[in-house]
Amino acid sequence: MRASTTAAAPRIVIGASHAGVELALRLRQLDPDVPVLLLGDEPVLPYQRPPLSKSWLGDPAATPEALFMRPAETYAQAGVTVRSGARVARIERDARQVVLSTGEVLPYSQLALATGARARRLGGPQAEAMERAPNLHCLRTLADAERLRPQFVAGARLTIVGGGYIGLELAALAVQCGLRPTVIEAQPRVLARVAPPALSAFYESVHRDAGVKLLTGVQVDSFGFSADGRIDAVFWRDAAGHEGRLPTDVVVIGVGVLPEIELALAAGLVCDDGIVVDACCRTADPFIVAAGDCTSRPVPGHEGRMRIESVPNALEQARTAAATLCGQHQPCLGVPWFWSNQYDLKLQMVGISRGHDTVVVRGDMQSRAFTVFYLRQGRLLAADAVNRPAEFMLARKLVTDETPVDPDLLTDTAFDLKGLTMNRIPG
Ligand SMILES: Cc1cc2nc3c(=O)[nH]c(=O)nc-3n(C[C@H](O)[C@H](O)[C@H](O)COP(=O)(O)OP(=O)(O)OC[C@H]3O[C@@H](n4cnc5c(N)ncnc54)[C@H](O)[C@@H]3O)c2cc1C
C-alpha cells in the first residue's frame, strides 16, 4: 500500500473519535514524513463517548473539555491537523480526493474511514412529530448529551426505550440523580441480544431494587403529544394484548446504532452492515482502510464477519489500520472486550458468546461479584465478569489462548483459576 502514495498529499482520516484519533496519531508515529489530516464533522475536539451515559450526564457542572481525549496541543505536537466541523460529503476514489460539504476538495495519498455509527431512530407514522419534540432524545454524541442534560433533573419522569447497555446505564444514572426512570424493552428480557437469561435476570432485579420501572416484552405503540409539541405520554402494548399509557417528561431512544457507511457505499466500497474489511482493516480499495464501529470485520475463532461496537475494538483496529497504511502487517487478532458500569457494578466482558453450548456461573450473583463463562466444545468462548477484574483478566487470557477448560473447575470457588493455565485438558 505504501509504495504508491502521492508524495504531496496527506493521509486523510475521516471521523475524529476513538478510532480516528488513534489512527491519526499512530500514523504520525509510524511515518512522521507524511502529513495527516483528521476530519471530523462534530464541532468540538475529539472526546470520550462512554462517560456520556455514565458520570458526565449527571453532573451539571461537567464541561465538554472534561471529555476531550487530548488537548489541542497534542495533535499539533504530533503533526496531526485536526479539522472539526468538517463533514466529508463525497469520496472520489479515481482522483484520490474527498469533497467536503462546503465544496472544498482535499486530495489524499491514502484514506482511512473511521466514520463510526449513529443512533437508530424510531420510524413509523409519528416519526416527524417525534423528531420535532423538544423532549425526545437519543444519546450518541456530546451534542445529544448537552441537549438532554437540562431535562435530566430530579423528579423528571424519564422513559427509556431500549434495555441494552446504554439504556440500562442511563436508567442507573437516572435513579441515582433522582429521576423516575422507566425502561421499555421489546424483548422478553433486558440485554437479550448480548447476555444469557441469568445475567439479564440479575440486572433486572438490580434495577428494580434501585427503583427503575422495567417493562419487558413491551412495544411502544405510539406517543401522546401536548399542545406545545412535547411528548407527554408513551402508549405501549405487549404480546398478550395488554395496553398501557405511561405519562412522561423526557424520552430517550436507546435502540442501537447503524453504521455510518453511506460515504463508503457511494464510493463503491463493499459494505454489508458495515464497511467490509479484512483482519488488516483493508477495504477493497488498496488506498483505503477502515476501522471502528463503521466496519464489519472478521473475528478470530468465529466464522464470517461482525460489527463490534466498543472502544477497545476501535483502538485495536485503528492501530492495525495505521500499520497497514504504513506497509506493516499487524492483523487484528485480539479478542473483543467491552465494559459497562451500572451502580456499583463494573461489568467487563470478553469474547463473543455466540455459538456457546455451555454456560456456567462462578460465584454468587447475590453477592454482586461473579463471572459468567460461556464454553463451546470444552473451550472458553467468552466471559462476563461482574466486579471480578482478576477473573476478567484471566478469562481474557483463556479465551485468547483457546485453552480447554473443565466447567466444573470454573464453578469451584475453592479452585484458584490461575491453575487453569497449567491444568490443560488434552484437546
Ligand atoms: C453513551 C455511550 C456509552 C458508551 N459506553 C461504552 C463503554 O462503556 N465501553 C465501550 O467499549 N464502548 C462504549 N460505547 C461505544 C463506543 O463509544 C464506540 O464503540 C466508539 O465510540 C466507536 O468509535 P469510532 O471512532 O469507531 O466511532 P464514533 O465514536 O461513532 O465516531 C465516528 C465519528 O465520525 C464522524 N463522522 C461520521 N461521518 C462523517 C463524515 N462524513 N465526515 C466527517 N466526520 C464524520 C462522526 O460524527 C463521529 O464523530 C458507548 C457509546 C455511547 C454512545
Short mmCIF file of C-alpha atoms and ligand atoms in Angstrom, two decimals:
data_model
loop_
_atom_site.label_atom_id
_atom_site.label_comp_id
_atom_site.label_asym_id
_atom_site.label_seq_id
_atom_site.Cartn_x
_atom_site.Cartn_y
_atom_site.Cartn_z
CA MET A 1 0.00 0.00 0.00
CA ARG A 2 2.72 2.39 0.92
CA ALA A 3 4.69 2.22 -2.30
CA SER A 4 2.31 4.20 -4.47
CA THR A 5 1.34 7.11 -2.21
CA THR A 6 1.19 10.60 -3.72
CA ALA A 7 4.07 12.42 -2.09
CA ALA A 8 2.46 15.85 -1.68
CA ALA A 9 -0.97 14.78 -0.47
CA PRO A 10 -1.61 14.00 3.20
CA ARG A 11 -3.11 10.87 4.60
CA ILE A 12 -6.69 11.74 5.46
CA VAL A 13 -8.67 10.18 8.29
CA ILE A 14 -12.44 10.71 8.17
CA GLY A 15 -14.11 10.60 11.58
CA ALA A 16 -12.47 12.15 14.63
CA SER A 17 -13.42 9.90 17.50
CA HIS A 18 -11.94 6.85 19.23
CA ALA A 19 -10.81 5.10 16.04
CA GLY A 20 -9.92 8.21 14.03
CA VAL A 21 -7.77 9.83 16.72
CA GLU A 22 -5.81 6.67 17.45
CA LEU A 23 -5.32 6.08 13.74
CA ALA A 24 -4.12 9.60 13.04
CA LEU A 25 -1.65 9.70 15.94
CA ARG A 26 -0.35 6.23 15.16
CA LEU A 27 0.21 7.15 11.51
CA ARG A 28 2.45 10.01 12.59
CA GLN A 29 4.36 7.76 14.97
CA LEU A 30 4.95 5.15 12.31
CA ASP A 31 5.70 7.55 9.49
CA PRO A 32 6.48 11.14 10.51
CA ASP A 33 7.25 12.12 6.92
CA VAL A 34 3.66 12.09 5.67
CA PRO A 35 1.25 14.74 6.98
CA VAL A 36 -2.03 13.59 8.48
CA LEU A 37 -5.35 15.43 8.27
CA LEU A 38 -8.08 14.35 10.68
CA LEU A 39 -11.56 15.42 9.57
CA GLY A 40 -14.50 15.26 11.95
CA ASP A 41 -17.96 16.65 11.43
CA GLU A 42 -18.67 17.31 15.11
CA PRO A 43 -17.90 20.90 16.10
CA VAL A 44 -15.62 20.01 19.03
CA LEU A 45 -12.27 18.36 19.63
CA PRO A 46 -12.47 14.56 19.79
CA TYR A 47 -13.98 13.37 23.06
CA GLN A 48 -14.71 10.18 25.02
CA ARG A 49 -18.18 8.80 24.39
CA PRO A 50 -18.57 6.26 27.25
CA PRO A 51 -18.96 8.87 30.04
CA LEU A 52 -21.98 10.35 28.24
CA SER A 53 -24.22 7.63 29.68
CA LYS A 54 -22.30 7.39 32.93
CA SER A 55 -20.96 10.22 35.06
CA TRP A 56 -20.95 13.20 32.67
CA LEU A 57 -24.67 13.49 32.06
CA GLY A 58 -25.44 13.51 35.77
CA ASP A 59 -23.04 16.33 36.58
CA PRO A 60 -24.47 19.73 35.59
CA ALA A 61 -21.04 21.31 36.11
CA ALA A 62 -19.12 18.89 33.90
CA THR A 63 -17.66 20.64 30.88
CA PRO A 64 -17.11 19.32 27.33
CA GLU A 65 -13.39 19.81 27.91
CA ALA A 66 -13.53 17.18 30.65
CA LEU A 67 -14.32 14.64 27.93
CA PHE A 68 -11.67 15.65 25.44
CA MET A 69 -9.35 12.79 24.54
CA ARG A 70 -6.38 15.09 24.19
CA PRO A 71 -5.70 18.81 24.39
CA ALA A 72 -5.36 20.64 21.06
CA GLU A 73 -1.59 20.98 21.52
CA THR A 74 -1.12 17.20 21.50
CA TYR A 75 -2.37 16.97 17.93
CA ALA A 76 -0.27 19.93 16.86
CA GLN A 77 2.83 18.47 18.50
CA ALA A 78 2.19 15.12 16.85
CA GLY A 79 1.80 16.76 13.47
CA VAL A 80 -1.87 15.87 13.08
CA THR A 81 -4.02 18.63 11.65
CA VAL A 82 -7.49 18.37 13.16
CA ARG A 83 -10.38 19.99 11.37
CA SER A 84 -13.53 19.88 13.49
CA GLY A 85 -16.90 20.67 11.92
CA ALA A 86 -15.67 19.34 8.57
CA ARG A 87 -18.12 16.92 7.02
CA VAL A 88 -16.96 14.83 4.10
CA ALA A 89 -19.73 14.69 1.52
CA ARG A 90 -18.05 12.52 -1.09
CA ILE A 91 -15.01 10.37 -1.77
CA GLU A 92 -13.70 10.49 -5.33
CA ARG A 93 -11.56 7.41 -5.46
CA ASP A 94 -10.34 7.80 -9.05
CA ALA A 95 -8.99 11.27 -8.33
CA ARG A 96 -7.97 10.27 -4.79
CA GLN A 97 -9.68 13.19 -3.19
CA VAL A 98 -12.52 13.90 -0.76
CA VAL A 99 -15.06 16.68 -1.12
CA LEU A 100 -16.36 18.44 1.98
CA SER A 101 -19.97 19.54 2.37
CA THR A 102 -18.70 23.09 1.72
CA GLY A 103 -17.43 22.00 -1.69
CA GLU A 104 -13.78 22.17 -0.66
CA VAL A 105 -11.71 19.48 -2.35
CA LEU A 106 -8.91 17.76 -0.43
CA PRO A 107 -6.53 15.34 -2.16
CA TYR A 108 -5.25 12.35 -0.24
CA SER A 109 -2.43 9.91 -0.68
CA GLN A 110 -4.21 7.32 1.43
CA LEU A 111 -7.53 7.39 3.21
CA ALA A 112 -8.86 5.93 6.46
CA LEU A 113 -12.56 5.69 7.22
CA ALA A 114 -13.47 5.93 10.90
CA THR A 115 -16.99 7.20 10.48
CA GLY A 116 -18.45 5.17 13.36
CA ALA A 117 -22.15 4.76 13.88
CA ARG A 118 -25.23 6.83 14.54
CA ALA A 119 -28.16 6.22 16.85
CA ARG A 120 -31.01 4.26 15.33
CA ARG A 121 -34.26 6.28 15.33
CA LEU A 122 -37.81 5.07 15.69
CA GLY A 123 -39.69 5.21 12.39
CA GLY A 124 -43.42 4.97 11.89
CA PRO A 125 -46.22 7.41 11.20
CA GLN A 126 -45.29 9.67 14.15
CA ALA A 127 -41.63 9.99 13.19
CA GLU A 128 -41.87 13.60 12.09
CA ALA A 129 -43.68 14.80 15.21
CA MET A 130 -41.27 12.81 17.35
CA GLU A 131 -38.21 14.36 15.75
CA ARG A 132 -39.67 17.82 16.42
CA ALA A 133 -40.46 17.07 20.07
CA PRO A 134 -38.04 19.00 22.32
CA ASN A 135 -38.07 16.22 24.91
CA LEU A 136 -37.26 13.30 22.61
CA HIS A 137 -33.58 12.34 22.70
CA CYS A 138 -31.01 9.83 21.66
CA LEU A 139 -27.58 9.55 23.24
CA ARG A 140 -24.71 9.17 20.84
CA THR A 141 -22.92 12.50 20.74
CA LEU A 142 -21.85 15.25 23.10
CA ALA A 143 -24.47 17.43 21.43
CA ASP A 144 -27.12 14.82 22.28
CA ALA A 145 -25.98 14.79 25.92
CA GLU A 146 -25.88 18.59 26.13
CA ARG A 147 -29.44 18.75 24.79
CA LEU A 148 -30.63 16.11 27.25
CA ARG A 149 -28.82 17.33 30.37
CA PRO A 150 -31.11 20.29 31.25
CA GLN A 151 -34.06 17.86 31.24
CA PHE A 152 -32.17 15.20 33.17
CA VAL A 153 -33.26 16.61 36.51
CA ALA A 154 -34.54 15.18 39.79
CA GLY A 155 -38.20 14.30 39.72
CA ALA A 156 -38.46 14.02 35.93
CA ARG A 157 -40.32 11.00 34.61
CA LEU A 158 -37.84 9.54 32.13
CA THR A 159 -38.87 6.90 29.60
CA ILE A 160 -36.01 4.94 28.08
CA VAL A 161 -36.92 2.92 25.01
CA GLY A 162 -34.47 0.02 24.81
CA GLY A 163 -32.99 -2.16 27.55
CA GLY A 164 -29.47 -2.56 26.16
CA TYR A 165 -26.31 -1.45 27.91
CA ILE A 166 -26.69 2.24 27.17
CA GLY A 167 -30.37 2.26 28.19
CA LEU A 168 -29.54 0.50 31.45
CA GLU A 169 -26.56 2.71 32.23
CA LEU A 170 -28.81 5.69 31.71
CA ALA A 171 -31.50 4.20 33.95
CA ALA A 172 -28.94 3.61 36.71
CA LEU A 173 -27.66 7.16 36.47
CA ALA A 174 -31.22 8.48 36.39
CA VAL A 175 -32.30 6.89 39.67
CA GLN A 176 -29.07 7.99 41.28
CA CYS A 177 -29.87 11.56 40.16
CA GLY A 178 -33.42 11.39 41.50
CA LEU A 179 -35.27 10.94 38.21
CA ARG A 180 -38.07 8.41 37.86
CA PRO A 181 -36.99 6.14 35.00
CA THR A 182 -38.97 3.50 33.15
CA VAL A 183 -37.26 1.21 30.67
CA ILE A 184 -39.39 -0.24 27.88
CA GLU A 185 -37.84 -3.27 26.22
CA ALA A 186 -39.47 -5.13 23.34
CA GLN A 187 -37.67 -8.41 24.06
CA PRO A 188 -38.85 -10.59 26.96
CA ARG A 189 -35.78 -9.55 28.97
CA VAL A 190 -33.21 -6.76 29.07
CA LEU A 191 -29.82 -7.33 27.38
CA ALA A 192 -31.48 -10.12 25.39
CA ARG A 193 -29.13 -9.67 22.43
CA VAL A 194 -25.94 -9.82 24.44
CA ALA A 195 -26.43 -11.72 27.70
CA PRO A 196 -27.77 -15.10 28.85
CA PRO A 197 -31.08 -15.20 30.78
CA ALA A 198 -29.34 -15.44 34.17
CA LEU A 199 -27.39 -12.23 33.63
CA SER A 200 -30.47 -10.44 32.32
CA ALA A 201 -32.41 -11.56 35.39
CA PHE A 202 -29.61 -10.31 37.64
CA TYR A 203 -29.61 -6.86 36.06
CA GLU A 204 -33.40 -6.71 36.05
CA SER A 205 -33.51 -7.36 39.79
CA VAL A 206 -30.74 -4.84 40.49
CA HIS A 207 -32.58 -2.16 38.57
CA ARG A 208 -35.97 -2.93 40.07
CA ASP A 209 -34.48 -2.87 43.58
CA ALA A 210 -32.95 0.51 42.80
CA GLY A 211 -36.34 1.91 41.77
CA VAL A 212 -36.27 1.59 37.99
CA LYS A 213 -39.55 0.52 36.45
CA LEU A 214 -38.93 -2.16 33.81
CA LEU A 215 -41.46 -3.12 31.17
CA THR A 216 -40.15 -6.10 29.21
CA GLY A 217 -41.80 -7.82 26.26
CA VAL A 218 -43.46 -4.49 25.59
CA GLN A 219 -43.60 -2.48 22.37
CA VAL A 220 -44.00 1.25 22.11
CA ASP A 221 -47.19 1.69 20.18
CA SER A 222 -47.38 5.47 19.83
CA PHE A 223 -46.70 8.73 21.62
CA GLY A 224 -49.06 11.33 23.00
CA PHE A 225 -48.19 14.99 22.37
CA SER A 226 -49.06 18.10 24.33
CA ALA A 227 -50.25 21.26 22.59
CA ASP A 228 -46.68 22.61 22.51
CA GLY A 229 -45.37 19.53 20.71
CA ARG A 230 -43.79 17.79 23.67
CA ILE A 231 -44.24 14.07 24.18
CA ASP A 232 -46.33 13.71 27.32
CA ALA A 233 -47.22 10.02 27.16
CA VAL A 234 -45.95 6.75 25.76
CA PHE A 235 -48.57 4.21 24.74
CA TRP A 236 -47.40 0.60 24.87
CA ARG A 237 -48.73 -2.88 24.28
CA ASP A 238 -47.44 -6.37 24.95
CA ALA A 239 -47.78 -9.65 23.04
CA ALA A 240 -50.76 -10.70 25.18
CA GLY A 241 -52.66 -7.60 24.08
CA HIS A 242 -52.28 -5.63 27.32
CA GLU A 243 -52.00 -1.91 26.73
CA GLY A 244 -50.90 0.99 28.85
CA ARG A 245 -50.26 4.72 28.93
CA LEU A 246 -47.11 5.99 30.58
CA PRO A 247 -47.06 9.70 31.40
CA THR A 248 -43.61 11.06 30.72
CA ASP A 249 -41.48 14.21 30.84
CA VAL A 250 -38.45 13.03 28.86
CA VAL A 251 -37.94 10.21 26.36
CA VAL A 252 -34.62 8.69 25.33
CA ILE A 253 -34.47 6.22 22.47
CA GLY A 254 -31.73 3.66 23.01
CA VAL A 255 -32.40 1.03 20.40
CA GLY A 256 -28.94 0.54 18.99
CA VAL A 257 -26.91 2.10 16.24
CA LEU A 258 -26.49 1.97 12.49
CA PRO A 259 -23.02 2.03 10.95
CA GLU A 260 -22.13 5.20 9.03
CA ILE A 261 -21.46 3.61 5.67
CA GLU A 262 -23.11 6.00 3.23
CA LEU A 263 -19.83 7.62 2.14
CA ALA A 264 -18.24 4.24 1.56
CA LEU A 265 -21.29 2.89 -0.26
CA ALA A 266 -21.48 5.91 -2.55
CA ALA A 267 -17.78 5.45 -3.29
CA GLY A 268 -18.44 1.87 -4.37
CA LEU A 269 -16.75 0.13 -1.43
CA VAL A 270 -18.18 -3.19 -0.36
CA CYS A 271 -20.48 -2.82 2.66
CA ASP A 272 -22.56 -5.38 4.48
CA ASP A 273 -23.88 -3.98 7.74
CA GLY A 274 -20.57 -2.12 7.96
CA ILE A 275 -17.66 -1.40 5.64
CA VAL A 276 -16.23 -4.80 4.84
CA VAL A 277 -12.61 -5.09 5.95
CA ASP A 278 -10.15 -7.92 6.43
CA ALA A 279 -8.07 -8.57 9.54
CA CYS A 280 -5.66 -5.82 8.42
CA CYS A 281 -8.53 -3.30 8.04
CA ARG A 282 -8.14 -3.22 4.26
CA THR A 283 -11.15 -2.37 2.13
CA ALA A 284 -11.45 -3.40 -1.49
CA ASP A 285 -9.54 -0.22 -2.44
CA PRO A 286 -5.79 -0.56 -1.84
CA PHE A 287 -5.59 3.11 -0.81
CA ILE A 288 -8.40 2.95 1.74
CA VAL A 289 -8.61 1.32 5.16
CA ALA A 290 -11.45 1.46 7.71
CA ALA A 291 -11.62 0.99 11.47
CA GLY A 292 -14.05 1.09 14.38
CA ASP A 293 -17.82 0.95 14.65
CA CYS A 294 -18.28 1.54 10.91
CA THR A 295 -16.64 -1.76 9.94
CA SER A 296 -17.72 -5.33 9.53
CA ARG A 297 -14.66 -7.40 10.39
CA PRO A 298 -13.53 -10.97 10.86
CA VAL A 299 -13.15 -12.05 14.48
CA PRO A 300 -10.68 -14.79 15.41
CA GLY A 301 -12.43 -18.04 16.28
CA HIS A 302 -15.71 -17.07 14.61
CA GLU A 303 -16.99 -17.59 11.11
CA GLY A 304 -17.94 -14.71 8.88
CA ARG A 305 -17.66 -11.08 9.90
CA MET A 306 -19.30 -8.97 12.57
CA ARG A 307 -19.59 -5.41 13.72
CA ILE A 308 -18.11 -4.75 17.14
CA GLU A 309 -19.19 -1.57 18.87
CA SER A 310 -16.63 -0.83 21.53
CA VAL A 311 -13.77 1.49 22.33
CA PRO A 312 -11.15 -1.29 22.66
CA ASN A 313 -12.10 -2.58 19.22
CA ALA A 314 -11.93 0.90 17.71
CA LEU A 315 -8.44 1.35 19.16
CA GLU A 316 -7.15 -2.04 18.09
CA GLN A 317 -8.46 -1.68 14.56
CA ALA A 318 -7.07 1.85 14.37
CA ARG A 319 -3.57 0.65 15.24
CA THR A 320 -3.87 -2.13 12.69
CA ALA A 321 -5.18 0.23 10.00
CA ALA A 322 -2.34 2.69 10.59
CA ALA A 323 0.20 -0.12 10.35
CA THR A 324 -1.38 -1.32 7.11
CA LEU A 325 -1.18 2.13 5.54
CA CYS A 326 2.48 2.30 6.52
CA GLY A 327 3.21 -1.00 4.86
CA GLN A 328 3.34 -3.07 8.04
CA HIS A 329 1.45 -6.27 8.77
CA GLN A 330 -0.32 -6.17 12.13
CA PRO A 331 -3.63 -8.04 11.83
CA CYS A 332 -6.34 -7.65 14.49
CA LEU A 333 -6.03 -10.86 16.46
CA GLY A 334 -7.20 -9.61 19.85
CA VAL A 335 -10.35 -11.00 21.45
CA PRO A 336 -13.04 -8.30 21.65
CA TRP A 337 -13.79 -6.88 25.07
CA PHE A 338 -16.16 -4.29 26.48
CA TRP A 339 -17.27 -2.81 29.77
CA SER A 340 -20.43 -1.34 31.30
CA ASN A 341 -20.80 0.50 34.61
CA GLN A 342 -24.14 0.48 36.41
CA TYR A 343 -24.43 1.45 40.10
CA ASP A 344 -21.58 -0.24 41.97
CA LEU A 345 -21.37 -2.93 39.28
CA LYS A 346 -18.43 -2.96 36.94
CA LEU A 347 -19.19 -5.44 34.21
CA GLN A 348 -16.31 -6.50 31.96
CA MET A 349 -16.98 -8.74 29.02
CA VAL A 350 -14.53 -10.61 26.85
CA GLY A 351 -15.11 -12.71 23.75
CA ILE A 352 -18.23 -13.27 21.68
CA SER A 353 -20.59 -15.75 23.29
CA ARG A 354 -22.36 -16.54 20.02
CA GLY A 355 -22.36 -20.30 19.40
CA HIS A 356 -21.77 -21.35 23.02
CA ASP A 357 -23.04 -24.74 24.17
CA THR A 358 -22.48 -24.37 27.93
CA VAL A 359 -22.93 -21.51 30.40
CA VAL A 360 -21.65 -21.68 33.99
CA VAL A 361 -21.56 -19.10 36.75
CA ARG A 362 -18.70 -18.75 39.21
CA GLY A 363 -19.61 -17.06 42.44
CA ASP A 364 -22.90 -15.95 43.90
CA MET A 365 -24.96 -13.40 42.00
CA GLN A 366 -26.47 -12.18 45.28
CA SER A 367 -23.03 -11.04 46.39
CA ARG A 368 -22.81 -8.81 43.29
CA ALA A 369 -19.45 -10.30 42.34
CA PHE A 370 -19.45 -13.24 39.93
CA THR A 371 -18.41 -14.34 36.46
CA VAL A 372 -20.48 -15.98 33.73
CA PHE A 373 -18.41 -18.26 31.49
CA TYR A 374 -19.51 -19.39 28.03
CA LEU A 375 -17.96 -22.51 26.53
CA ARG A 376 -18.07 -24.23 23.19
CA GLN A 377 -16.81 -27.78 22.94
CA GLY A 378 -14.86 -27.50 26.17
CA ARG A 379 -13.10 -24.25 25.34
CA LEU A 380 -13.81 -20.87 26.81
CA LEU A 381 -15.51 -18.65 24.25
CA ALA A 382 -16.46 -15.64 26.35
CA ALA A 383 -16.94 -14.38 29.89
CA ASP A 384 -18.91 -11.63 31.64
CA ALA A 385 -17.27 -10.64 34.92
CA VAL A 386 -19.21 -8.52 37.41
CA ASN A 387 -16.91 -6.86 39.96
CA ARG A 388 -14.32 -9.56 39.29
CA PRO A 389 -11.47 -7.79 37.49
CA ALA A 390 -8.93 -10.54 38.19
CA GLU A 391 -11.22 -13.21 36.72
CA PHE A 392 -11.84 -10.96 33.74
CA MET A 393 -8.10 -10.70 33.09
CA LEU A 394 -7.71 -14.43 33.42
CA ALA A 395 -10.70 -15.14 31.18
CA ARG A 396 -9.20 -12.81 28.60
CA LYS A 397 -6.11 -14.95 28.50
CA LEU A 398 -8.03 -18.23 28.43
CA VAL A 399 -10.28 -17.03 25.59
CA THR A 400 -7.33 -15.66 23.63
CA ASP A 401 -5.34 -18.87 24.02
CA GLU A 402 -8.42 -21.04 23.33
CA THR A 403 -7.45 -23.04 26.40
CA PRO A 404 -9.51 -26.20 27.02
CA VAL A 405 -11.22 -25.85 30.42
CA ASP A 406 -13.27 -28.06 32.68
CA PRO A 407 -16.55 -26.26 33.51
CA ASP A 408 -16.58 -27.88 36.97
CA LEU A 409 -13.31 -26.17 37.80
CA LEU A 410 -14.73 -22.86 36.64
CA THR A 411 -17.56 -23.09 39.16
CA ASP A 412 -15.43 -24.46 42.01
CA THR A 413 -14.72 -21.35 44.04
CA ALA A 414 -12.17 -23.26 46.12
CA PHE A 415 -10.12 -23.72 42.98
CA ASP A 416 -7.74 -20.93 42.02
CA LEU A 417 -8.48 -20.20 38.37
CA LYS A 418 -4.87 -19.30 37.77
CA GLY A 419 -4.29 -23.06 37.85
CA LEU A 420 -6.31 -23.37 34.65
CA THR A 421 -3.49 -22.06 32.57
CA MET A 422 -1.48 -25.05 33.85
CA ASN A 423 -4.36 -27.55 34.15
CA ARG A 424 -4.89 -28.07 30.46
CA ILE A 425 -7.15 -30.90 29.43
CA PRO A 426 -5.54 -32.55 26.41
CA GLY A 427 -7.54 -31.26 23.48
C1 LIG B 1 -23.39 6.77 25.52
C2 LIG B 1 -22.39 5.76 25.07
C3 LIG B 1 -21.76 4.95 26.00
C4 LIG B 1 -20.82 4.01 25.58
N1 LIG B 1 -20.19 3.24 26.52
C5 LIG B 1 -19.22 2.39 26.14
C6 LIG B 1 -18.48 1.65 27.09
O1 LIG B 1 -18.74 1.72 28.30
N2 LIG B 1 -17.47 0.84 26.66
C7 LIG B 1 -17.16 0.73 25.32
O2 LIG B 1 -16.25 0.00 24.96
N3 LIG B 1 -17.86 1.41 24.39
C8 LIG B 1 -18.88 2.22 24.76
N4 LIG B 1 -19.59 2.92 23.82
C9 LIG B 1 -19.33 2.66 22.39
C10 LIG B 1 -18.13 3.45 21.91
O3 LIG B 1 -18.29 4.80 22.25
C11 LIG B 1 -17.99 3.27 20.40
O4 LIG B 1 -17.73 1.90 20.15
C12 LIG B 1 -16.86 4.13 19.88
O5 LIG B 1 -17.19 5.49 20.01
C13 LIG B 1 -16.54 3.81 18.44
O6 LIG B 1 -15.58 4.70 17.98
P1 LIG B 1 -15.47 5.07 16.43
O7 LIG B 1 -14.36 6.07 16.34
O8 LIG B 1 -15.39 3.85 15.62
O9 LIG B 1 -16.85 5.74 16.04
P2 LIG B 1 -17.62 7.00 16.61
O10 LIG B 1 -17.28 7.22 18.02
O11 LIG B 1 -19.04 6.81 16.22
O12 LIG B 1 -17.03 8.22 15.78
C14 LIG B 1 -17.21 8.43 14.42
C15 LIG B 1 -17.01 9.90 14.14
O13 LIG B 1 -17.02 10.10 12.73
C16 LIG B 1 -17.79 11.25 12.43
N5 LIG B 1 -18.24 11.18 11.05
C17 LIG B 1 -19.13 10.32 10.51
N6 LIG B 1 -19.31 10.58 9.20
C18 LIG B 1 -18.51 11.62 8.90
C19 LIG B 1 -18.27 12.37 7.72
N7 LIG B 1 -18.88 12.07 6.56
N8 LIG B 1 -17.39 13.40 7.75
C20 LIG B 1 -16.75 13.72 8.93
N9 LIG B 1 -16.96 13.05 10.08
C21 LIG B 1 -17.82 12.02 10.07
C22 LIG B 1 -18.92 11.15 13.45
O14 LIG B 1 -19.61 12.36 13.61
C23 LIG B 1 -18.15 10.74 14.69
O15 LIG B 1 -17.62 11.87 15.36
C24 LIG B 1 -20.54 3.86 24.21
C25 LIG B 1 -21.19 4.67 23.26
C26 LIG B 1 -22.10 5.60 23.69
C27 LIG B 1 -22.80 6.46 22.66
#
